[in-house]
PDB file of C-alpha atoms and ligand atoms in Angstrom:
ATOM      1  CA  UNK F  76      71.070  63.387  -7.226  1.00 47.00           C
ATOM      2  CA  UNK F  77      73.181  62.507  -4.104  1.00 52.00           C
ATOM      3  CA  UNK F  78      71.668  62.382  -0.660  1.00 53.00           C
ATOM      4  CA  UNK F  79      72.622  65.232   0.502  1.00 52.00           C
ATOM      5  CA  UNK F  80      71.986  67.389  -2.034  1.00 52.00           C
ATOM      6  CA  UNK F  81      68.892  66.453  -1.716  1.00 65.00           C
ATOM      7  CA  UNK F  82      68.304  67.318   1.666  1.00 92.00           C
ATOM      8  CA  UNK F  83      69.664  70.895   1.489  1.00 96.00           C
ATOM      9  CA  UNK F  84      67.551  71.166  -1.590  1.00 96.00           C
ATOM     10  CA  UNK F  85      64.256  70.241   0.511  1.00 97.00           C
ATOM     11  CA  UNK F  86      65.206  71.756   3.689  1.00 97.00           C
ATOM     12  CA  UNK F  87      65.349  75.092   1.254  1.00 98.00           C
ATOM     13  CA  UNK F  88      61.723  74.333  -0.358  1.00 97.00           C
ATOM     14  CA  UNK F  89      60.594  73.479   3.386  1.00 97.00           C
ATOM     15  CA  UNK F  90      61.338  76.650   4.949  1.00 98.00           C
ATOM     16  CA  UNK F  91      60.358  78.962   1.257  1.00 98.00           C
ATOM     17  CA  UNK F  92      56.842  77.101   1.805  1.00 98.00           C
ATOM     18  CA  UNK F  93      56.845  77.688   5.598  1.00 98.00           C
ATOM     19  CA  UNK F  94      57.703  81.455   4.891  1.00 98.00           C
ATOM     20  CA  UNK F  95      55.187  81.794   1.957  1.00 98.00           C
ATOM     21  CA  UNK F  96      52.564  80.190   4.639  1.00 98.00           C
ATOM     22  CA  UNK F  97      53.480  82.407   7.802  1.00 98.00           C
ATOM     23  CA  UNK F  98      53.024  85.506   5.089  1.00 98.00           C
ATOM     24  CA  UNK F  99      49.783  84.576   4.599  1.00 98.00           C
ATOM     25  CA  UNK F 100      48.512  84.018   8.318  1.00 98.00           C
ATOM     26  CA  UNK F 101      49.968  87.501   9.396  1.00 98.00           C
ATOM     27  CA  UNK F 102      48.716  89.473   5.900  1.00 98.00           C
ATOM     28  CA  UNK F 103      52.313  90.136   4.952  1.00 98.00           C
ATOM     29  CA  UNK F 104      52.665  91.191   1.572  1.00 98.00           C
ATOM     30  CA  UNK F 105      53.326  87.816  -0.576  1.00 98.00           C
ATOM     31  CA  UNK F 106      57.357  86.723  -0.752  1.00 97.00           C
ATOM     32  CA  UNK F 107      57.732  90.639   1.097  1.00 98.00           C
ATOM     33  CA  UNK F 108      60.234  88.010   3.410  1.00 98.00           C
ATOM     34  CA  UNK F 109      63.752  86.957   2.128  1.00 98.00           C
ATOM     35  CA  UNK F 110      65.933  83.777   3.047  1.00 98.00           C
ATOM     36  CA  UNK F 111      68.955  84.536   3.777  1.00 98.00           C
ATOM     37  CA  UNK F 112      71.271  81.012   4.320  1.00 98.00           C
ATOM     38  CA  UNK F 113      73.466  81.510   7.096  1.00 98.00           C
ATOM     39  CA  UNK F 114      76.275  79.251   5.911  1.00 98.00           C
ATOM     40  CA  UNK F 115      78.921  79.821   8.314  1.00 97.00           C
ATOM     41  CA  UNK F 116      81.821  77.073   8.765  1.00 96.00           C
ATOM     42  CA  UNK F 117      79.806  75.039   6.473  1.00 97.00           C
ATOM     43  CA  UNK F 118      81.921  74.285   3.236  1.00 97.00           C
ATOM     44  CA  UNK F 119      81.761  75.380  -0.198  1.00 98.00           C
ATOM     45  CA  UNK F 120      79.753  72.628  -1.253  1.00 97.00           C
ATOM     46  CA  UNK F 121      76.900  72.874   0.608  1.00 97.00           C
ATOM     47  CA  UNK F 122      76.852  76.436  -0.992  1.00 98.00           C
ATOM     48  CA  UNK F 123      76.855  75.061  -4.077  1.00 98.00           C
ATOM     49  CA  UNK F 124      73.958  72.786  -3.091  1.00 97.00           C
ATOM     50  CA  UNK F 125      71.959  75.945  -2.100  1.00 98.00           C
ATOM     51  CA  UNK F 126      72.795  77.741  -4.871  1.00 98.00           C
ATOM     52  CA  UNK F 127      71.628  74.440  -7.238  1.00 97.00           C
ATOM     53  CA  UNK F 128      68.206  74.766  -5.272  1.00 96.00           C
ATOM     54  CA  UNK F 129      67.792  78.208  -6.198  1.00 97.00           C
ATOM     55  CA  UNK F 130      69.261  80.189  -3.130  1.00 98.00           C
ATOM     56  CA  UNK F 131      71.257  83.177  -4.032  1.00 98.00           C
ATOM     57  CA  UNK F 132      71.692  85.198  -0.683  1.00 98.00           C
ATOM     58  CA  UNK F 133      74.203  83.966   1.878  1.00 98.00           C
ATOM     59  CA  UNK F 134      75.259  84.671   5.522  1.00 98.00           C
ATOM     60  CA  UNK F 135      78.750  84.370   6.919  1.00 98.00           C
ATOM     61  CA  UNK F 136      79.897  85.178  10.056  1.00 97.00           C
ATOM     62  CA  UNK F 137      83.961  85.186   9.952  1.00 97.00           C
ATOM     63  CA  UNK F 138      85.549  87.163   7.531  1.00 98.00           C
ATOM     64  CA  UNK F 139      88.602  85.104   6.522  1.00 97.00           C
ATOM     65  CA  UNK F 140      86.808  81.477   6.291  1.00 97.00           C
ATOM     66  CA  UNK F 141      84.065  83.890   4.113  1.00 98.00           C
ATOM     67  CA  UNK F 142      86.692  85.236   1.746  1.00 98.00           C
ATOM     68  CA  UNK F 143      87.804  81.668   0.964  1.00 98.00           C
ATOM     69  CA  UNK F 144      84.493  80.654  -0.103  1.00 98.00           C
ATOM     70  CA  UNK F 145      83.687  84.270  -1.697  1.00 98.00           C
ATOM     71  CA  UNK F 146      87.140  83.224  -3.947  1.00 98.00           C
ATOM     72  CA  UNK F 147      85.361  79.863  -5.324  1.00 98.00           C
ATOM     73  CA  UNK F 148      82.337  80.981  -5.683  1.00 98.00           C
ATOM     74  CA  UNK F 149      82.709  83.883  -7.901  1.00 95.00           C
ATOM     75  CA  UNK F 150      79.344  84.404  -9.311  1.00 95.00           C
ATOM     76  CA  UNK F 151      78.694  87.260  -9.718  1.00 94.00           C
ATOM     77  CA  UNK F 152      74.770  86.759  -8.958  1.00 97.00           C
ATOM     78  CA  UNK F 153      75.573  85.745  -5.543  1.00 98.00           C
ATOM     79  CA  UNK F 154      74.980  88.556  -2.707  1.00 98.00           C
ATOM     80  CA  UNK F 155      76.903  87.726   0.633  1.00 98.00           C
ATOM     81  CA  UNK F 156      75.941  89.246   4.089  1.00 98.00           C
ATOM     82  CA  UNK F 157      78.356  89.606   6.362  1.00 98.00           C
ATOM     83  CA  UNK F 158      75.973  89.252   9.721  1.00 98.00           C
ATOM     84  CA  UNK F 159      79.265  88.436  12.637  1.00 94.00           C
ATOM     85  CA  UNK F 160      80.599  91.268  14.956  1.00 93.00           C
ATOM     86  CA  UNK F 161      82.457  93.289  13.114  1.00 96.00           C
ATOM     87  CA  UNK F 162      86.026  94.047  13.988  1.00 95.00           C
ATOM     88  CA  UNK F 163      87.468  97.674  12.860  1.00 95.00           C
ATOM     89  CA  UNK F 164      90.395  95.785  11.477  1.00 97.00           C
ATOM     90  CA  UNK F 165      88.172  93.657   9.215  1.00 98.00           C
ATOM     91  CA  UNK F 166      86.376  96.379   7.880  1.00 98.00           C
ATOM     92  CA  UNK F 167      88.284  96.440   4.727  1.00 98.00           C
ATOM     93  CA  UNK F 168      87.868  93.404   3.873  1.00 98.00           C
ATOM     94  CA  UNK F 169      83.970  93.342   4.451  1.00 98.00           C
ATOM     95  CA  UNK F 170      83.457  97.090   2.366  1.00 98.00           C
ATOM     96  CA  UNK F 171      85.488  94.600  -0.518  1.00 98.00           C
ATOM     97  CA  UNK F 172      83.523  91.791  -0.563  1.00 98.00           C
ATOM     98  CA  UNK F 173      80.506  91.743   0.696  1.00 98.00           C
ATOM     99  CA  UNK F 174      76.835  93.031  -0.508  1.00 98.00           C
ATOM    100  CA  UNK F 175      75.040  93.577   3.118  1.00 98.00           C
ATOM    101  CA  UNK F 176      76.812  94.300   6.150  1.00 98.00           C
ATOM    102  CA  UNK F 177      74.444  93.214   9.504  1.00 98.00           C
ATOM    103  CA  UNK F 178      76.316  94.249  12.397  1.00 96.00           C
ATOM    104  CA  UNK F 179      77.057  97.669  12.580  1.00 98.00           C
ATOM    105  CA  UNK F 180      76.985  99.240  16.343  1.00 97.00           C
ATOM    106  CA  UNK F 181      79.193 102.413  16.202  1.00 97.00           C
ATOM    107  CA  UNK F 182      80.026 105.007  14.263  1.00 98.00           C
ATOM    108  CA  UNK F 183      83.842 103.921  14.020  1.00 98.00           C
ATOM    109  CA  UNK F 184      83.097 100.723  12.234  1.00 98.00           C
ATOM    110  CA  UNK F 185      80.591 102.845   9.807  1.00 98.00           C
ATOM    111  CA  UNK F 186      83.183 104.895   8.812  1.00 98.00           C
ATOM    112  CA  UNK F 187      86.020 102.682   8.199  1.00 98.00           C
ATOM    113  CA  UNK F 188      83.277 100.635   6.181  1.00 98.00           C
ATOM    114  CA  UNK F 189      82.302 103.594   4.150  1.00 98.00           C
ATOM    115  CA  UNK F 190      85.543 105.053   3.146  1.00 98.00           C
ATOM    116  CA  UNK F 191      86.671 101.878   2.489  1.00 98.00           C
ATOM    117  CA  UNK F 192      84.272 100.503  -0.043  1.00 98.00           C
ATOM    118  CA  UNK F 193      85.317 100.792  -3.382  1.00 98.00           C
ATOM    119  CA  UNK F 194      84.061 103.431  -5.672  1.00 97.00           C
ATOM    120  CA  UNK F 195      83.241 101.098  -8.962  1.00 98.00           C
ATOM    121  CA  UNK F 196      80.813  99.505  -6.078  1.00 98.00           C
ATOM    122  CA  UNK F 197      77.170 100.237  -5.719  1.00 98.00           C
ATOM    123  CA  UNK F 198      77.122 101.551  -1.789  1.00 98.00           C
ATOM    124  CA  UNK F 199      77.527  98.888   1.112  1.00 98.00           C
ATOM    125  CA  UNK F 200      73.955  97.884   2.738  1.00 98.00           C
ATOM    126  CA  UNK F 201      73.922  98.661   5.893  1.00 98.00           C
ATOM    127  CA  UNK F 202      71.810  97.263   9.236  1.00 98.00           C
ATOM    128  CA  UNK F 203      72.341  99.100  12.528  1.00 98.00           C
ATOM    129  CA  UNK F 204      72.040  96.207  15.276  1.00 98.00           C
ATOM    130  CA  UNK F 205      70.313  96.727  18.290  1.00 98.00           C
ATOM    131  CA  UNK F 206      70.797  95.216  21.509  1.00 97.00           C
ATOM    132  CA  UNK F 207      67.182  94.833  22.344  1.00 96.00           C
ATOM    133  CA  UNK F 208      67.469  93.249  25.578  1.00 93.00           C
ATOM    134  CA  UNK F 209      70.475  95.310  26.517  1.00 93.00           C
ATOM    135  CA  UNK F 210      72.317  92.041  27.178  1.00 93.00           C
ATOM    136  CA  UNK F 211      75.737  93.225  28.649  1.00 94.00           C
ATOM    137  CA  UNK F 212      78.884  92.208  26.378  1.00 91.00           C
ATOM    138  CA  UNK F 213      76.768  91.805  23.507  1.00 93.00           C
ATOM    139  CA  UNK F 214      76.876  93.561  20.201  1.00 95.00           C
ATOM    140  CA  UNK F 215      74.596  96.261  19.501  1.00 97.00           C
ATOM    141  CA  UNK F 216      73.106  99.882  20.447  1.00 97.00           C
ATOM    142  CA  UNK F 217      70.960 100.518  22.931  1.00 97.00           C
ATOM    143  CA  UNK F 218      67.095 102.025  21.256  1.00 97.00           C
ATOM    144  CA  UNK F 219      67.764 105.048  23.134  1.00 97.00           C
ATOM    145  CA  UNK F 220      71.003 105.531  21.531  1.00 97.00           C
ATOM    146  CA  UNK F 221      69.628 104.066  17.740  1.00 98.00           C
ATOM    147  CA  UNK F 222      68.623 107.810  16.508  1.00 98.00           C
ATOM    148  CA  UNK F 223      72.187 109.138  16.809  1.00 98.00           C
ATOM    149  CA  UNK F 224      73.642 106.548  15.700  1.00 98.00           C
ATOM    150  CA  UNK F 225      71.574 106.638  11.987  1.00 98.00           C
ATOM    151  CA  UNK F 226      71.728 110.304  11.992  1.00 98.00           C
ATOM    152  CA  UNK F 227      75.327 110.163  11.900  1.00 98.00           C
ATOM    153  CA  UNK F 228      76.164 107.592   9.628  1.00 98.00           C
ATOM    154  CA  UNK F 229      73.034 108.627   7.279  1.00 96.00           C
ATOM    155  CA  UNK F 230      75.257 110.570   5.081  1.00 95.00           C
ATOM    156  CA  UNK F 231      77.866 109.019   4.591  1.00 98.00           C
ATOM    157  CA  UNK F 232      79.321 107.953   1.112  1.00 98.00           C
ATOM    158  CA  UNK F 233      79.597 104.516  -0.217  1.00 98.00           C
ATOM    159  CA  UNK F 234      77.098 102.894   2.710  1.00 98.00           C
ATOM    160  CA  UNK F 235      73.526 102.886   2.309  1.00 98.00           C
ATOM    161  CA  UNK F 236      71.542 102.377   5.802  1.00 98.00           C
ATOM    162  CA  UNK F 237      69.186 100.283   4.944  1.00 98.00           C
ATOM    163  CA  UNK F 238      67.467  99.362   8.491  1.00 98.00           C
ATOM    164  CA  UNK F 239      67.975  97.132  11.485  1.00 98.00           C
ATOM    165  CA  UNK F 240      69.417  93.710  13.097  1.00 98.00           C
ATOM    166  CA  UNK F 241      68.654  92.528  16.034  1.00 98.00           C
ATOM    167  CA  UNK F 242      69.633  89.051  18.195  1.00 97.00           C
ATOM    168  CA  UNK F 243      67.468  88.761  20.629  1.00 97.00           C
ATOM    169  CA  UNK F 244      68.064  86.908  23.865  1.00 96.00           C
ATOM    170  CA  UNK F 245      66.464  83.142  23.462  1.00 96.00           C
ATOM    171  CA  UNK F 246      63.106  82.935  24.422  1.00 97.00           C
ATOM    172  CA  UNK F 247      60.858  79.770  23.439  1.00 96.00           C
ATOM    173  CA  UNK F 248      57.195  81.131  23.790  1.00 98.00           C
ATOM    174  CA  UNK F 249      55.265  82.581  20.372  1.00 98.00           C
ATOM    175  CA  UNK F 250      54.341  85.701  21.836  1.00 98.00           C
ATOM    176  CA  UNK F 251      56.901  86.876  23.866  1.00 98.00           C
ATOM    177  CA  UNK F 252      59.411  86.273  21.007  1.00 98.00           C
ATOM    178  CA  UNK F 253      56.924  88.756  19.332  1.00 98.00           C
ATOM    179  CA  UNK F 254      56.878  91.342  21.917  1.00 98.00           C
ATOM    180  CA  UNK F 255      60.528  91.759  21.542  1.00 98.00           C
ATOM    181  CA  UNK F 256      60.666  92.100  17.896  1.00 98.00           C
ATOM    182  CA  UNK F 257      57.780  94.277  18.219  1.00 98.00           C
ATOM    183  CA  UNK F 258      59.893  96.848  19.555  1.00 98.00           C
ATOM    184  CA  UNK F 259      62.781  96.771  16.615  1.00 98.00           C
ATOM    185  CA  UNK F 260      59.818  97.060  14.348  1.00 98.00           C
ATOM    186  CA  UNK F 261      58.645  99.977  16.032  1.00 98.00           C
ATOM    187  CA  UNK F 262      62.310 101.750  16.281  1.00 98.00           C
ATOM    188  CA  UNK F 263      62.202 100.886  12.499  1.00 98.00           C
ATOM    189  CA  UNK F 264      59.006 102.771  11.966  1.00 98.00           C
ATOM    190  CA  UNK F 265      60.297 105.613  14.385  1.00 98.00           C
ATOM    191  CA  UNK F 266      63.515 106.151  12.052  1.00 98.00           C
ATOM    192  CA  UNK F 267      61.297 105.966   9.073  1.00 98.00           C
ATOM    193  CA  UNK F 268      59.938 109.238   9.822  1.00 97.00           C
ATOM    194  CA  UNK F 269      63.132 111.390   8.937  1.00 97.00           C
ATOM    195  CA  UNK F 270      64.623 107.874   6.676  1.00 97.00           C
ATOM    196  CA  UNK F 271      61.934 106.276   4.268  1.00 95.00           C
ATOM    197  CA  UNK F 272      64.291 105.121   2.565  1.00 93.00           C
ATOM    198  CA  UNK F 273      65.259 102.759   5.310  1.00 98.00           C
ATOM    199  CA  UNK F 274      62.936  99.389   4.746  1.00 98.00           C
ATOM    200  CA  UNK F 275      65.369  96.181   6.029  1.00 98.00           C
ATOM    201  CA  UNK F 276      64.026  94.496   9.006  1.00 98.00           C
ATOM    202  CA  UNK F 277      66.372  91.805   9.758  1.00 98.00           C
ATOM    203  CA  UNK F 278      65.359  89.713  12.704  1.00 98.00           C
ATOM    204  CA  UNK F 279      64.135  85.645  12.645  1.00 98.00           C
ATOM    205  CA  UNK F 280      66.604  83.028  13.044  1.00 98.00           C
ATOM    206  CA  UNK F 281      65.577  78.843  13.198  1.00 96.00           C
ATOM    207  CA  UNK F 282      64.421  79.018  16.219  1.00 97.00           C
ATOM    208  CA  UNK F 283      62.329  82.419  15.881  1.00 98.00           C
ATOM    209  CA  UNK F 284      61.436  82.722  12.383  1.00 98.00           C
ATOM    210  CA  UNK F 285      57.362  82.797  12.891  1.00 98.00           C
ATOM    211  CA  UNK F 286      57.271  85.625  15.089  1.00 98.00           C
ATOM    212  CA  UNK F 287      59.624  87.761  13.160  1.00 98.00           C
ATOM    213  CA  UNK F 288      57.693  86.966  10.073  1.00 98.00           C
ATOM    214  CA  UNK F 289      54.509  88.010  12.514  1.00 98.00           C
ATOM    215  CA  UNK F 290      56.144  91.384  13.517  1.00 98.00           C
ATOM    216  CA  UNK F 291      57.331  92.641   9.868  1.00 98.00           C
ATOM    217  CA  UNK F 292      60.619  90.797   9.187  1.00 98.00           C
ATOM    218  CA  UNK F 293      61.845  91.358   5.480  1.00 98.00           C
ATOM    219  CA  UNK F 294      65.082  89.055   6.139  1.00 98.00           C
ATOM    220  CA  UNK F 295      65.262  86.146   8.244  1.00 98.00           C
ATOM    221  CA  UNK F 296      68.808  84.926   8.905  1.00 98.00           C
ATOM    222  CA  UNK F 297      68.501  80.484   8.430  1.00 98.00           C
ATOM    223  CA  UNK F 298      71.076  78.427   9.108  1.00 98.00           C
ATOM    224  CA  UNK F 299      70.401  75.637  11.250  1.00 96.00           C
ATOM    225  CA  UNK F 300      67.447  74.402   9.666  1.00 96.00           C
ATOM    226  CA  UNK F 301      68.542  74.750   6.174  1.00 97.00           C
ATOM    227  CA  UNK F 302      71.831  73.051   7.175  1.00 96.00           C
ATOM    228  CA  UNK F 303      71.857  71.395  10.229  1.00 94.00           C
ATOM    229  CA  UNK F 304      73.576  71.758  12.949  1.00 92.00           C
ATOM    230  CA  UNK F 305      77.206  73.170  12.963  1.00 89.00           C
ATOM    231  CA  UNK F 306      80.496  72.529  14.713  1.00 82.00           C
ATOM    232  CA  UNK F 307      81.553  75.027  17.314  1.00 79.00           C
ATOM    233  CA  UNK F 308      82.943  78.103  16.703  1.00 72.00           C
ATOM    234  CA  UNK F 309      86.795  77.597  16.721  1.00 65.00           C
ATOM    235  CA  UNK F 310      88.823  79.305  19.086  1.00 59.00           C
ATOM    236  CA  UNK F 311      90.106  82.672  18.314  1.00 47.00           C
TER     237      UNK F 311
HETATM  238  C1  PLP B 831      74.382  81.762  13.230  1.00 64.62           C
HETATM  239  C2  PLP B 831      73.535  82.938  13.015  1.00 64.62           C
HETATM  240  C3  PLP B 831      72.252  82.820  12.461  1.00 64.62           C
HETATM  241  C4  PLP B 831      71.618  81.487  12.102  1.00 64.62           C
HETATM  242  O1  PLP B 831      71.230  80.834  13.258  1.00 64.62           O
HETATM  243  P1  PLP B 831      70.418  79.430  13.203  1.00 64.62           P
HETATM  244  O2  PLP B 831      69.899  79.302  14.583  1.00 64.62           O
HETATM  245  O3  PLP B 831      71.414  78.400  12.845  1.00 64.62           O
HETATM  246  O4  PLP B 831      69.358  79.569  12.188  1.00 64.62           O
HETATM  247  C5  PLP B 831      71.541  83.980  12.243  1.00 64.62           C
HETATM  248  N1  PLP B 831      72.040  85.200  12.545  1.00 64.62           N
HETATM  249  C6  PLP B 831      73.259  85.339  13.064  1.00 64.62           C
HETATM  250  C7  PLP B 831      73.758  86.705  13.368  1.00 64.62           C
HETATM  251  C8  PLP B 831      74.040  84.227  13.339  1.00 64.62           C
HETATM  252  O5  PLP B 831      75.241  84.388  13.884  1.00 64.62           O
END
C-alpha cells in the first residue's frame, strides 16, 4: 500500500468514526448520516483511492472536469452528486449523468433538469438550496420563497425532491453554526407537512460537520478533510 493511499483510506475511517461518534452524542439514529466525498479538481485517482476504502458517493462541483472522471470511472455502483451552481446550459448534462443534483434555486433550472433526464433513468434527486443568510450574489432561495418553489417543482416528472442544501456563511463557534442549520431543519420539517416524502438534509461541510450532524444532517458534503486541501478554482 502506497502512502497516499493510505492516507485517503484513514482520513475516510477518521471522519466514518467521527460521524458514527457525533450520532451518538446528539441521539441520531445510528449511520442515519451519509459521507458524501466532495472530490472536486482532485484526480481520478484519488477517487479510486476512496472508492478502494469503501466510499461510494461522490461530490463534484464542475460539470465538464466531472464528466471526465464520470467516463473512467464507470461503475455502475458509484452515485455522483452534482453539488456546484448550476448553469441552465449544463442542465443536460447533469439530468445525464448524475444521481443527486444539490443546487437547485429556481424553477427554470428544475425544469430543464426534469425534462431532460432520461426516461430508462430512475428520477433525478433533487435538493432545493437555500440561502440561509440571504448572502447577496449567492446561490439559493430565500425561506420565505422555499414553499413555492417545492410546490412547483413537486410534480414534475423525472426529478424527485428529495429535501434541502444549504451553504451557510462561515462561522467558527459550535452553537451559532447550529442556530443556522437549525432553521433549514425547521423549513425541512415545515415542507414535510404537505411532502413526507421529502427526508434529505444536506448541510455540514469540514469545517461544520458537528453541528449539522447536531441539527439533523442526513448528508454532509467532505472534501477538505478527506482530501486535503485543493488548488483554486480555475478561472472561468
Ligand atoms: C467544496 C464544497 C464542499 C466541501 O468543502 P470542504 O470544506 O472542502 O469540506 C461542500 N459543499 C460544497 C457545495 C462545496 O462546493
Amino acid at each position: 500500500m502506497n502512502k497516499a493511499t493510505h492516507s485517503i483510506a484513514t482520513a475516510i475511517q477518521h471522519i466514518k468514526d467521527e460521524l458514527r461518534s457525533q450520532e451518538h452524542r446528539y441521539g441520531r439514529e445510528p449511520g442515519s448520516v451519509q459521507l458524501l466525498a466532495v472530490s472536486k479538481r482532485k484526480p481520478v485517482s484519488a477517487i479510486r483511492e476512496a472508492i478502494d476504502a469503501g466510499q461510494r458517493a461522490f461530490g463534484e462541483n464542475y460539470v465538464d472536469e466531472a464528466l471526465e472522471k464520470i467516463n473512467a470511472i464507470p461503475d455502475k455502483d458509484i452515485h455522483w452528486h452534482f453539488i456546484g451552481a448550476i448553469q441552465s446550459r449544463k442542465c443536460t448534462d447533469i439530468a445525464r449523468h448524475f444521481h443527486w443534483a444539490h443546487g437547485v434555486d429556481r424553477l427554470k433550472v428544475a425544469t430543464r433538469l426534469s425534462s431532460a433526464r432520461p426516461a430508462e433513468l430512475p428520477p433525478l434527486n433533487v435538493c432545493l438550496q437555500v440561502n440561509l443568510d440571504d448572502e447577496p450574489g449567492k446561490a439559493g432561495v430565500s425561506i420565505e420563497q422555499l414553499p413555492e418553489l417545492a410546490q412547483q417543482c413537486a410534480s414534475l416528472p423525472g426529478i424527485c425532491i428529495r429535501g434541502l442544501m444549504a451553504i451557510p456563511a462561515p462561522r467558527t463557534q459550535l452553537d451559532e453554526q447550529r442556530a443556522v442549520f437549525a432553521r433549514l431543519s425547521q423549513a425541512l420539517s415545515d415542507l414535510q407537512s404537505q411532502w413526507p416524502e421529502m427526508d434529505t438534509l444536506s448541510m455540514g461541510m469540514s469545517a461544520d460537520m458537528e453541528a449539522a450532524v447536531a441539527q439533523g444532517a442526513t448528508i454532509v458534503r467532505i472534501g477538505t478533510a478527506l482530501f486535503g486541501t485543493r488548488e483554486p478554482a480555475p478561472d472561468k
